[in-house]
Coordinates of N, CA and C in Angstrom, one line a residue:
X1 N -28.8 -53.9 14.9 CA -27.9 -54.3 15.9 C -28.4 -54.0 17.3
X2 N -27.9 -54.9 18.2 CA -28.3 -54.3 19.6 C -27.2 -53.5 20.5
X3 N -28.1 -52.5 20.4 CA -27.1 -51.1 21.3 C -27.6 -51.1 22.5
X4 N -27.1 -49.8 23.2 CA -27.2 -49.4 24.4 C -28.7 -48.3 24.5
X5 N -29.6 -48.6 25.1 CA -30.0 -47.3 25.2 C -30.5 -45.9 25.5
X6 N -30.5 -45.0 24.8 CA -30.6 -43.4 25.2 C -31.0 -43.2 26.8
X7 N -30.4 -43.0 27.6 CA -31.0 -42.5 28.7 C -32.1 -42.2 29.2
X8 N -33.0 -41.4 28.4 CA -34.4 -40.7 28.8 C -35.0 -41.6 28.1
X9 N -35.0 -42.6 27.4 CA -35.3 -43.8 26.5 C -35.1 -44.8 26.8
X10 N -35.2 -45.5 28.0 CA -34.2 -47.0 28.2 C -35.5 -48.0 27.7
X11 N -36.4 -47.9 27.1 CA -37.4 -49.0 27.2 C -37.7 -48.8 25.4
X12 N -37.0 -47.7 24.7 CA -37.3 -47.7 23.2 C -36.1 -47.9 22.5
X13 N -36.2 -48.3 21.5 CA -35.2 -48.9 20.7 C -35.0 -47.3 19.8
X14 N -34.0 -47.8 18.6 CA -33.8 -46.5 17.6 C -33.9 -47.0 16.7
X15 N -34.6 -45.7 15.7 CA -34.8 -45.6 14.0 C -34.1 -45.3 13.9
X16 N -33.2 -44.9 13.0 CA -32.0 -44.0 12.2 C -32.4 -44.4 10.5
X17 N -32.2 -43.0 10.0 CA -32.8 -42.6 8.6 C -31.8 -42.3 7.7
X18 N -31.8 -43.0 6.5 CA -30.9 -42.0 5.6 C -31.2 -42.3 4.3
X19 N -31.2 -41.2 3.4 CA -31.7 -40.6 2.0 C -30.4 -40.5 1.2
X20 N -30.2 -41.2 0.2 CA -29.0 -40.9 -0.9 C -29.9 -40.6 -2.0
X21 N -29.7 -39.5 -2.5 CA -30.2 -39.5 -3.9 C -28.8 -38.9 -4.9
X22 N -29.4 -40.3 -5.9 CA -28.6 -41.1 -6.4 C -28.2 -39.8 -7.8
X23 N -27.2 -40.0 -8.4 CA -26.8 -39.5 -9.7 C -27.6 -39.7 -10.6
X24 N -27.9 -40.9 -10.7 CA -28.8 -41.6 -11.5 C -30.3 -40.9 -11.9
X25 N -30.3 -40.5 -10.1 CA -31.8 -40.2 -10.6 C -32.3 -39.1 -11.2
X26 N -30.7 -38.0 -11.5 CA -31.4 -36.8 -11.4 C -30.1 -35.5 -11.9
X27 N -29.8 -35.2 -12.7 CA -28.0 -34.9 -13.0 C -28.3 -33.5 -12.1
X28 N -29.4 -32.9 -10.9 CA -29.0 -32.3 -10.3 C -28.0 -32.5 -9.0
X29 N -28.6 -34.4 -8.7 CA -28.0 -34.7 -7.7 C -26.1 -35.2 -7.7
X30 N -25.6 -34.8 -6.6 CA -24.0 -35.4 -6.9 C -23.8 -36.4 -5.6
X31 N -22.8 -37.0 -6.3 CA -22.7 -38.0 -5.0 C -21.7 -37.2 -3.5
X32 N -21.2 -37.9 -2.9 CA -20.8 -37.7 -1.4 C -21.5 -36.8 -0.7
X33 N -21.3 -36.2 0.2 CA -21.9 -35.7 1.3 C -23.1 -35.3 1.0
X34 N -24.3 -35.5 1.7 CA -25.5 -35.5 1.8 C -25.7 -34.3 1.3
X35 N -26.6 -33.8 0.6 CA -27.5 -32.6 0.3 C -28.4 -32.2 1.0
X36 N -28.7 -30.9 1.1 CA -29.7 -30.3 1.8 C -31.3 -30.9 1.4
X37 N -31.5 -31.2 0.0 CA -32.8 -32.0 0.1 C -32.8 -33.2 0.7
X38 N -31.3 -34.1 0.8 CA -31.2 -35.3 1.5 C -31.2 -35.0 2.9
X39 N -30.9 -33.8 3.2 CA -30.9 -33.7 4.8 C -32.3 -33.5 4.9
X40 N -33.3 -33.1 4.9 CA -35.0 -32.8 4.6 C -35.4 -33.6 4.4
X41 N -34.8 -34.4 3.4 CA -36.4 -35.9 3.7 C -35.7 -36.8 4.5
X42 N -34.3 -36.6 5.4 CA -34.2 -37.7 6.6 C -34.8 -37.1 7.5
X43 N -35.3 -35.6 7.2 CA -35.8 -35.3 9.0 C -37.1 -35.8 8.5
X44 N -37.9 -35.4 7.1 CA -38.8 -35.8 7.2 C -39.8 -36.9 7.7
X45 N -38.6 -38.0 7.2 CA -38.8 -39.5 7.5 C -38.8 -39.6 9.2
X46 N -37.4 -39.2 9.6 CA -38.0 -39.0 11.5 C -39.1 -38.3 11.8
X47 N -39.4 -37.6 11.4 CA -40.4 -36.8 12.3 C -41.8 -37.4 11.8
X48 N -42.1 -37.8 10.8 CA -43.4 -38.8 10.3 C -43.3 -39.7 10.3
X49 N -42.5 -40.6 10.7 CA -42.5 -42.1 11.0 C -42.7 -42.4 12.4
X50 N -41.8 -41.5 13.7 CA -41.8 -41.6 14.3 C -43.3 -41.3 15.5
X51 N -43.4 -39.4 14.5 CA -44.4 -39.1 15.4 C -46.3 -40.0 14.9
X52 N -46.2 -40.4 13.9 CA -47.5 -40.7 14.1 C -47.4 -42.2 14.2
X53 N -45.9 -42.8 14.9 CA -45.9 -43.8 15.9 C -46.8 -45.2 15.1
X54 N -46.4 -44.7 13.4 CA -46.3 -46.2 13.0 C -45.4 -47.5 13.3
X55 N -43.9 -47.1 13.8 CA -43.1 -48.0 14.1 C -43.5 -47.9 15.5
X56 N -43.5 -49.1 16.6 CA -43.6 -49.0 18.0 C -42.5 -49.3 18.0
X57 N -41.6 -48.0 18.7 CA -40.5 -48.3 19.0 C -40.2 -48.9 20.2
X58 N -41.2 -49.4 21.3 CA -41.1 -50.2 22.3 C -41.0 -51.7 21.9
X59 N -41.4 -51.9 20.9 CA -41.1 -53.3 20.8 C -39.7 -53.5 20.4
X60 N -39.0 -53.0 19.8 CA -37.6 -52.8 19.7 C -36.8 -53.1 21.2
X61 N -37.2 -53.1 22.8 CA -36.6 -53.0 23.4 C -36.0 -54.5 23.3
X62 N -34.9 -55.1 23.8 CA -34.6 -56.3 24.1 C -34.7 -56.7 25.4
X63 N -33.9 -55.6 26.0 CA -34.0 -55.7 28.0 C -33.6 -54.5 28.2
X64 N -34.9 -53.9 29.1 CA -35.0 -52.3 29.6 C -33.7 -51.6 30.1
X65 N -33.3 -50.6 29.6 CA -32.0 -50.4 30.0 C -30.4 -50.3 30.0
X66 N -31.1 -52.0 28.8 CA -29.4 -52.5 29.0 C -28.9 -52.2 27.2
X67 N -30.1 -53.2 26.6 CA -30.5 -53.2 24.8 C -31.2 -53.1 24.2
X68 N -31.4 -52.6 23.2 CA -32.5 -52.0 22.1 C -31.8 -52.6 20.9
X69 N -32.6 -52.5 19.9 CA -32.6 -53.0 18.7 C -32.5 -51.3 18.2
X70 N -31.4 -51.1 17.3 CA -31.1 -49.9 16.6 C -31.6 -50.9 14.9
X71 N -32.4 -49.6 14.5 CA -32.9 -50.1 12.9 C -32.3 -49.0 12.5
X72 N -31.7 -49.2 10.9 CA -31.1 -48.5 10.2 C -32.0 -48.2 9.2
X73 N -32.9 -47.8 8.4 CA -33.3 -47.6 7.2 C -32.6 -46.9 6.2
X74 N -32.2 -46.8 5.3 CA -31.4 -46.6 4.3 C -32.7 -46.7 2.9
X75 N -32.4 -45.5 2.2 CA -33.5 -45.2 1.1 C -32.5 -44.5 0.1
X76 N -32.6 -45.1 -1.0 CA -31.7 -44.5 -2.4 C -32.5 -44.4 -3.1
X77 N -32.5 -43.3 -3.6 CA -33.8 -43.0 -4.9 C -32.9 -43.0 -6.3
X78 N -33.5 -43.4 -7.3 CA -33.1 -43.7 -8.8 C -33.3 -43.0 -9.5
X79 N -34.8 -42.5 -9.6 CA -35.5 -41.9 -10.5 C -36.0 -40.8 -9.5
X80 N -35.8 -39.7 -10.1 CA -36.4 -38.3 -9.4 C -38.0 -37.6 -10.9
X81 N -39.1 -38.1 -11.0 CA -39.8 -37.9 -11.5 C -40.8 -36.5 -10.7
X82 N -40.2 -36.3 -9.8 CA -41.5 -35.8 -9.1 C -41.7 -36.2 -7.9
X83 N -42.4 -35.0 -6.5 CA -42.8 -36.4 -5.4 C -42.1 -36.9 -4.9
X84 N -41.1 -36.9 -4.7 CA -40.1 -37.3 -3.6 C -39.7 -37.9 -3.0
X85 N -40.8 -37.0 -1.9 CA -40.9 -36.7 -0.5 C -42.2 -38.2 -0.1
X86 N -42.6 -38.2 -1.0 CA -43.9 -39.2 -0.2 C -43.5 -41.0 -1.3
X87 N -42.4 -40.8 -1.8 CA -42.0 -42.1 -2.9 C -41.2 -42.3 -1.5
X88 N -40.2 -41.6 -1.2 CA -39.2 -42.1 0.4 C -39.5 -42.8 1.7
X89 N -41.3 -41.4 1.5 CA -42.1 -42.3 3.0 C -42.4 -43.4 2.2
X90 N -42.8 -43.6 1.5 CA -43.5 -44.7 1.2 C -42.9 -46.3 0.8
X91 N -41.7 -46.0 0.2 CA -40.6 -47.0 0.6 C -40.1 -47.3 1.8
X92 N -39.6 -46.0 2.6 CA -39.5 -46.2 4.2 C -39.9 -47.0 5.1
X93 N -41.4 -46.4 4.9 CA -42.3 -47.8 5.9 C -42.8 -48.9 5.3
X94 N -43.1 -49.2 3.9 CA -42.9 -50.4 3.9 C -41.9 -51.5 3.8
X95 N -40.4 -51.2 3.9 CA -39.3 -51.7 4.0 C -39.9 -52.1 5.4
X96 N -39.8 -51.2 6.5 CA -40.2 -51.3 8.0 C -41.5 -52.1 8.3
X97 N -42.4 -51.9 7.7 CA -43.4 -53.2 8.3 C -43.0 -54.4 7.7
X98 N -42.4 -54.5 6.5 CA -41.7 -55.7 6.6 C -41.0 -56.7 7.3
X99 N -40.3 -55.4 7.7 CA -39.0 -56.1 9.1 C -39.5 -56.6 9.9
X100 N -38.6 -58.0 10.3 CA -39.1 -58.8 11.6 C -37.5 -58.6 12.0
X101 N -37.4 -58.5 13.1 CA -36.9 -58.8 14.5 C -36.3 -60.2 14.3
X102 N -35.1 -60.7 14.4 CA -34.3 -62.0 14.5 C -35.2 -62.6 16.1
X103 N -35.0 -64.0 16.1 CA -34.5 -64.0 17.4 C -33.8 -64.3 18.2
X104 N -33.8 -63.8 19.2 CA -32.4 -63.6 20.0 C -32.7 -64.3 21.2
X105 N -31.8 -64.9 21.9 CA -31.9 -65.0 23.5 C -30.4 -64.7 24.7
X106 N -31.2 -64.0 25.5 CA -29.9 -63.2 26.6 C -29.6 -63.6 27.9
X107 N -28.6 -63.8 28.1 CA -28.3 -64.6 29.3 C -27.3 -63.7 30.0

């Protein structure tokens, strides 16, 4: 969706991250409120997606200032075999280089 954006950021859009692990995958996991492993691999996911600046979050801007393109990624795991942590990245960004951008025009 197109938001407003961050202040010290008016020219980058936003990632937002989130990890459910699922019942399914794992009878240690439960559902509702996030878990401490699910809180860990959403920072995970920000802090390695962002910092080695696979997503350009500049292209996300629409018009400097005003709108950005907010991406949501959303990651539910099924099966907990092992590995996690790099099954999440690994769904994460290829969900993301998938994604194209609608297009839009602003008047």
């Amino acid at each position: 969706e197109l938001v407003e954006p961050y202040v010290d950021r008016p020219t980058e859009g936003q990632l937002l991250f989130f990890v459910e692990l699922s019942p399914m995958a794992s009878p240690m996991f439960e559902t509702g409120r996030p878990s401490e492993q699910a809180i860990e691999l959403m920072r995970l996911l920000e802090r390695g997606i962002r910092k080695s600046q696979a997503i350009d979050v500049e292209a996300l801007c629409a018009v400097a200032g005003k709108r950005v393109w907010s991406v949501r990624t959303d990651v539910t795991v099924l099966d907990d075999r092992g590995n996690v942590a790099d099954a999440v990245c690994a769904a994460a960004l290829g969900a993301l280089m998938s994604f194209r951008l609608p297009a839009v025009s602003i008047t």
